[in-house]
Each structure stands twice: as structure tokens, then as C-alpha cells.
PDB file of C-alpha atoms in Angstrom:
ATOM      1  CA  PHE A   1      99.707 116.665 107.461  1.00  0.00           C
ATOM      2  CA  ALA A   2      99.682 117.020 103.860  1.00  0.00           C
ATOM      3  CA  ILE A   3     101.765 118.010 100.754  1.00  0.00           C
ATOM      4  CA  GLY A   4     102.655 121.611 101.279  1.00  0.00           C
ATOM      5  CA  ASP A   5     101.919 121.835 105.158  1.00  0.00           C
ATOM      6  CA  THR A   6     104.502 123.853 106.552  1.00  0.00           C
ATOM      7  CA  LEU A   7     105.700 123.611 110.445  1.00  0.00           C
ATOM      8  CA  TYR A   8     106.710 127.307 111.911  1.00  0.00           C
ATOM      9  CA  THR A   9     107.249 128.679 115.705  1.00  0.00           C
ATOM     10  CA  GLY A  10     107.637 132.146 114.892  1.00  0.00           C
ATOM     11  CA  VAL A  11     105.000 134.682 115.692  1.00  0.00           C
ATOM     12  CA  ALA A  12     104.723 136.959 112.654  1.00  0.00           C
ATOM     13  CA  ARG A  13     102.080 135.584 110.464  1.00  0.00           C
ATOM     14  CA  VAL A  14     103.516 133.423 107.148  1.00  0.00           C
ATOM     15  CA  ALA A  15     101.671 132.273 104.101  1.00  0.00           C
ATOM     16  CA  PHE A  16     103.237 130.499 100.944  1.00  0.00           C
ATOM     17  CA  PRO A  17     101.287 130.404  97.606  1.00  0.00           C
ATOM     18  CA  GLY A  18      99.482 126.907  97.152  1.00  0.00           C
ATOM     19  CA  ILE A  19     100.818 124.277  95.254  1.00  0.00           C
ATOM     20  CA  PRO A  20      99.352 123.852  92.038  1.00  0.00           C
ATOM     21  CA  SER A  21      97.371 120.685  90.565  1.00  0.00           C
ATOM     22  CA  PHE A  22      98.311 120.018  86.760  1.00  0.00           C
ATOM     23  CA  SER A  23      96.055 119.107  84.303  1.00  0.00           C
ATOM     24  CA  PRO A  24      94.719 114.981  84.723  1.00  0.00           C
ATOM     25  CA  GLU A  25      94.603 113.145  81.513  1.00  0.00           C
ATOM     26  CA  LYS A  26      92.276 110.359  82.810  1.00  0.00           C
ATOM     27  CA  PHE A  27      88.710 110.485  84.327  1.00  0.00           C
ATOM     28  CA  ALA A  28      86.239 108.253  86.137  1.00  0.00           C
ATOM     29  CA  TYR A  29      83.205 108.140  87.873  1.00  0.00           C
ATOM     30  CA  ILE A  30      84.162 106.058  90.914  1.00  0.00           C
ATOM     31  CA  ARG A  31      81.149 104.199  93.091  1.00  0.00           C
ATOM     32  CA  SER A  32      80.817 101.638  95.717  1.00  0.00           C
ATOM     33  CA  PRO A  33      79.032  98.673  94.697  1.00  0.00           C
ATOM     34  CA  ASN A  34      77.734  97.969  98.017  1.00  0.00           C
ATOM     35  CA  PRO A  35      75.449 100.425  99.594  1.00  0.00           C
ATOM     36  CA  SER A  36      76.050  99.146 103.157  1.00  0.00           C
ATOM     37  CA  ASP A  37      79.738 100.406 102.564  1.00  0.00           C
ATOM     38  CA  TYR A  38      79.036 104.011 102.110  1.00  0.00           C
ATOM     39  CA  LYS A  39      80.028 105.293 104.929  1.00  0.00           C
ATOM     40  CA  SER A  40      83.632 103.486 105.241  1.00  0.00           C
ATOM     41  CA  PHE A  41      83.959 104.074 101.231  1.00  0.00           C
ATOM     42  CA  ARG A  42      83.142 107.504 101.731  1.00  0.00           C
ATOM     43  CA  LYS A  43      85.601 108.057 104.553  1.00  0.00           C
ATOM     44  CA  GLY A  44      88.669 106.152 102.624  1.00  0.00           C
ATOM     45  CA  LEU A  45      87.622 108.469  99.433  1.00  0.00           C
ATOM     46  CA  ASP A  46      87.779 111.690 101.499  1.00  0.00           C
ATOM     47  CA  GLN A  47      91.063 110.851 103.135  1.00  0.00           C
ATOM     48  CA  LEU A  48      92.517 109.678  99.568  1.00  0.00           C
ATOM     49  CA  LEU A  49      91.603 112.912  98.305  1.00  0.00           C
ATOM     50  CA  ASP A  50      93.010 115.155 101.269  1.00  0.00           C
ATOM     51  CA  GLU A  51      96.469 113.412 100.596  1.00  0.00           C
ATOM     52  CA  GLY A  52      96.103 114.287  97.054  1.00  0.00           C
ATOM     53  CA  ALA A  53      96.261 110.963  95.887  1.00  0.00           C
ATOM     54  CA  VAL A  54      93.534 112.100  92.857  1.00  0.00           C
ATOM     55  CA  GLN A  55      91.895 115.135  92.143  1.00  0.00           C
ATOM     56  CA  ALA A  56      87.502 115.376  92.524  1.00  0.00           C
ATOM     57  CA  LEU A  57      85.827 116.690  90.191  1.00  0.00           C
ATOM     58  CA  ARG A  58      81.645 117.297  90.164  1.00  0.00           C
ATOM     59  CA  GLN A  59      78.747 118.387  88.067  1.00  0.00           C
ATOM     60  CA  ARG A  60      78.305 121.863  88.441  1.00  0.00           C
ATOM     61  CA  ASN A  61      75.894 122.911  91.454  1.00  0.00           C
ATOM     62  CA  ASP A  62      76.600 119.421  93.080  1.00  0.00           C
ATOM     63  CA  ASP A  63      77.646 119.732  96.605  1.00  0.00           C
ATOM     64  CA  GLY A  64      78.014 116.044  97.350  1.00  0.00           C
ATOM     65  CA  GLY A  65      75.218 113.813  96.045  1.00  0.00           C
ATOM     66  CA  GLY A  66      75.662 113.183  92.809  1.00  0.00           C
ATOM     67  CA  PRO A  67      78.326 111.037  90.880  1.00  0.00           C
ATOM     68  CA  LEU A  68      81.785 111.782  91.925  1.00  0.00           C
ATOM     69  CA  ILE A  69      84.471 112.204  89.060  1.00  0.00           C
ATOM     70  CA  LEU A  70      88.006 111.158  89.949  1.00  0.00           C
ATOM     71  CA  ALA A  71      90.858 112.922  87.737  1.00  0.00           C
ATOM     72  CA  ALA A  72      94.213 111.440  87.484  1.00  0.00           C
ATOM     73  CA  VAL A  73      97.438 112.193  85.642  1.00  0.00           C
ATOM     74  CA  GLY A  74      97.625 108.615  84.988  1.00  0.00           C
ATOM     75  CA  GLN A  75      95.780 105.099  85.206  1.00  0.00           C
ATOM     76  CA  LEU A  76      98.198 103.952  87.999  1.00  0.00           C
ATOM     77  CA  GLN A  77      96.847 106.499  90.250  1.00  0.00           C
ATOM     78  CA  PHE A  78      93.225 104.869  90.175  1.00  0.00           C
ATOM     79  CA  GLU A  79      94.628 101.494  90.607  1.00  0.00           C
ATOM     80  CA  VAL A  80      96.353 102.873  93.680  1.00  0.00           C
ATOM     81  CA  VAL A  81      92.992 104.526  95.095  1.00  0.00           C
ATOM     82  CA  GLN A  82      91.155 101.250  94.501  1.00  0.00           C
ATOM     83  CA  ALA A  83      93.398  99.369  95.958  1.00  0.00           C
ATOM     84  CA  ARG A  84      93.689 101.427  99.066  1.00  0.00           C
ATOM     85  CA  LEU A  85      90.062 101.595  99.533  1.00  0.00           C
ATOM     86  CA  GLN A  86      89.941  97.810  99.630  1.00  0.00           C
ATOM     87  CA  ASN A  87      93.289  97.425 101.876  1.00  0.00           C
ATOM     88  CA  GLU A  88      93.119 100.210 104.220  1.00  0.00           C
ATOM     89  CA  TYR A  89      89.171 100.734 104.403  1.00  0.00           C
ATOM     90  CA  GLY A  90      87.776  97.303 103.363  1.00  0.00           C
ATOM     91  CA  VAL A  91      85.466  98.299 100.775  1.00  0.00           C
ATOM     92  CA  GLU A  92      85.175  97.910  96.765  1.00  0.00           C
ATOM     93  CA  SER A  93      84.907 100.618  94.281  1.00  0.00           C
ATOM     94  CA  VAL A  94      83.991 100.593  90.764  1.00  0.00           C
ATOM     95  CA  MET A  95      85.515 103.102  88.348  1.00  0.00           C
ATOM     96  CA  GLU A  96      83.800 103.686  84.840  1.00  0.00           C
ATOM     97  CA  PRO A  97      86.022 105.434  82.714  1.00  0.00           C
ATOM     98  CA  ILE A  98      84.847 108.785  80.907  1.00  0.00           C
ATOM     99  CA  SER A  99      86.361 109.408  77.601  1.00  0.00           C
ATOM    100  CA  TYR A 100      87.969 112.862  78.182  1.00  0.00           C
ATOM    101  CA  THR A 101      91.748 113.367  78.199  1.00  0.00           C
ATOM    102  CA  LEU A 102      92.284 116.883  79.052  1.00  0.00           C
ATOM    103  CA  ALA A 103      90.983 119.199  81.693  1.00  0.00           C
ATOM    104  CA  ARG A 104      91.148 123.024  81.658  1.00  0.00           C
ATOM    105  CA  TRP A 105      90.737 125.506  84.316  1.00  0.00           C
ATOM    106  CA  ALA A 106      88.630 128.549  83.372  1.00  0.00           C
ATOM    107  CA  ASP A 107      90.290 131.226  85.253  1.00  0.00           C
ATOM    108  CA  ALA A 108      87.678 134.043  83.712  1.00  0.00           C
ATOM    109  CA  GLY A 109      85.043 132.410  86.118  1.00  0.00           C
ATOM    110  CA  TRP A 110      81.184 130.591  85.771  1.00  0.00           C
ATOM    111  CA  ASP A 111      80.030 133.686  83.851  1.00  0.00           C
ATOM    112  CA  ALA A 112      82.497 133.179  81.133  1.00  0.00           C
ATOM    113  CA  VAL A 113      81.683 129.759  80.812  1.00  0.00           C
ATOM    114  CA  ASP A 114      77.959 130.373  80.656  1.00  0.00           C
ATOM    115  CA  LYS A 115      78.397 132.962  77.721  1.00  0.00           C
ATOM    116  CA  ALA A 116      80.735 130.355  75.783  1.00  0.00           C
ATOM    117  CA  ASP A 117      77.931 127.908  76.557  1.00  0.00           C
ATOM    118  CA  ALA A 118      74.887 129.813  75.560  1.00  0.00           C
ATOM    119  CA  ASP A 119      77.014 131.045  72.271  1.00  0.00           C
ATOM    120  CA  GLY A 120      77.210 127.114  71.614  1.00  0.00           C
ATOM    121  CA  LYS A 121      81.165 127.186  71.961  1.00  0.00           C
ATOM    122  CA  LEU A 122      81.188 124.250  74.551  1.00  0.00           C
ATOM    123  CA  PHE A 123      79.604 121.396  72.551  1.00  0.00           C
ATOM    124  CA  GLY A 124      81.199 118.199  73.124  1.00  0.00           C
ATOM    125  CA  ILE A 125      83.044 119.731  76.301  1.00  0.00           C
ATOM    126  CA  MET A 126      81.787 118.266  79.665  1.00  0.00           C
ATOM    127  CA  ILE A 127      81.477 121.314  82.187  1.00  0.00           C
ATOM    128  CA  VAL A 128      82.574 120.405  85.997  1.00  0.00           C
ATOM    129  CA  GLN A 129      83.449 122.020  88.751  1.00  0.00           C
ATOM    130  CA  ASP A 130      86.637 121.370  90.969  1.00  0.00           C
ATOM    131  CA  ARG A 131      86.660 121.079  94.899  1.00  0.00           C
ATOM    132  CA  TRP A 132      86.464 124.677  95.199  1.00  0.00           C
ATOM    133  CA  LYS A 133      83.459 125.197  92.655  1.00  0.00           C
ATOM    134  CA  ARG A 134      85.727 126.897  90.190  1.00  0.00           C
ATOM    135  CA  PRO A 135      84.449 126.045  86.473  1.00  0.00           C
ATOM    136  CA  VAL A 136      86.958 122.897  84.657  1.00  0.00           C
ATOM    137  CA  LEU A 137      86.109 122.118  81.182  1.00  0.00           C
ATOM    138  CA  LEU A 138      87.099 118.553  80.021  1.00  0.00           C
ATOM    139  CA  PHE A 139      88.187 117.926  76.573  1.00  0.00           C
ATOM    140  CA  ARG A 140      88.176 114.850  74.480  1.00  0.00           C
ATOM    141  CA  ASN A 141      91.468 116.199  72.558  1.00  0.00           C
ATOM    142  CA  ASP A 142      94.305 118.542  72.500  1.00  0.00           C
ATOM    143  CA  TRP A 143      92.928 120.262  69.178  1.00  0.00           C
ATOM    144  CA  LYS A 144      89.439 121.245  70.635  1.00  0.00           C
ATOM    145  CA  ALA A 145      90.962 122.767  73.715  1.00  0.00           C
ATOM    146  CA  ALA A 146      93.672 124.574  71.860  1.00  0.00           C
ATOM    147  CA  ALA A 147      91.056 125.900  69.367  1.00  0.00           C
ATOM    148  CA  LEU A 148      88.632 126.952  72.326  1.00  0.00           C
ATOM    149  CA  ALA A 149      91.642 128.917  74.010  1.00  0.00           C
ATOM    150  CA  GLU A 150      92.560 130.605  70.618  1.00  0.00           C
ATOM    151  CA  ASP A 151      88.950 131.282  69.551  1.00  0.00           C
ATOM    152  CA  GLU A 152      87.355 132.259  73.368  1.00  0.00           C
ATOM    153  CA  LYS A 153      90.519 134.177  75.175  1.00  0.00           C
ATOM    154  CA  TYR A 154      87.943 135.722  77.392  1.00  0.00           C
ATOM    155  CA  LEU A 155      87.881 132.097  79.277  1.00  0.00           C
ATOM    156  CA  GLU A 156      91.201 132.323  80.276  1.00  0.00           C
ATOM    157  CA  LEU A 157      91.897 128.549  80.177  1.00  0.00           C
ATOM    158  CA  LYS A 158      94.415 127.068  81.967  1.00  0.00           C
ATOM    159  CA  PRO A 159      96.264 123.859  82.613  1.00  0.00           C
ATOM    160  CA  TRP A 160      96.456 123.797  85.984  1.00  0.00           C
ATOM    161  CA  SER A 161      94.843 125.235  89.066  1.00  0.00           C
ATOM    162  CA  GLN A 162      96.100 127.314  91.759  1.00  0.00           C
ATOM    163  CA  PRO A 163      94.346 126.701  95.290  1.00  0.00           C
ATOM    164  CA  PRO A 164      92.256 129.726  96.395  1.00  0.00           C
ATOM    165  CA  ASN A 165      94.244 132.334  98.575  1.00  0.00           C
ATOM    166  CA  PHE A 166      92.670 131.799 101.877  1.00  0.00           C
ATOM    167  CA  GLU A 167      94.131 134.723 103.854  1.00  0.00           C
TER     168      GLU A 167
END
């Protein structure tokens, strides 16, 4: 079971809106320093991500082969992930912090992000995707995020993400 799961014994179909993910403020690449432990590392990390310990981001069009970016509200979440990987799965991990401090989901989608990028509006902003392959923009400061949201309203930047509707 995971956060938001509901047990129901009725016959009518019931659907609840998903629990939003709020904007992380800490970002880091995570990797296993021991290639021989990769399978256990991946299993542990997948379990922790399913539990919602942290959020996972990837470079655009990365289907799992590239570096994984962990996103958290605070440093303690990273420390918990590393401790649990070590204690529960017996694997070491290395975190490499990324100097971004804010995430915004571009609700208008990839076409809007591509337009802003082609127009030179995303200089200094890291473009990544969340687990549902939706565009996420990482910023180094609040000022840049606020300026982009004001100047390029068509991006529909949001500080949270709603899970997709799976009906």
C-alpha cells in the first residue's frame, strides 16, 4: 500500500483525485558506486520512490538509462534515502548535489516548453521530466521562476504536480 491508497468493498466504481506533489527545493544525482550492487540499488531506490520518500526526475526523453535526479523538500529526505538503501538493501549510494533550488511544472506541456526554449527564455534553467514524463523546470532562484511565470504565462508554471487521471 502507498500514501493515498483506499480500501473499498462497494460495487460502484470510485475515483479520488490524486495527492499533489509539492515543489522540491533540493536536487541531487544519485548513483551506486559499486556496479555489482546495481540490481539491489535499483530495487531499493524503486521501492523508496514508490513510497514517496523523494521524487524522481530525469532528463527529457530518458526512459531509465540516464542519471537519476532525486528531488526533495529538504536535505533530511536525501539522508533518509541513503540510510535506508544501506540498512535495508545493503547498498551504498553517492549523492551529487545540483545547484537548483526550485521546481515548477509546466502544465502547458512540452510544446510550450519547446517554444520558450527556442525563444531563448530558458537560459540557465534545467529542463527535466517527472515520472509521468511531464515537463519540469528547475531554477536557481525564486526571482528567475517568478520572472518567467510573469513574462511567459503560456507555460502555466505551477509549484506542484497533480498525478494524472488514470480513469
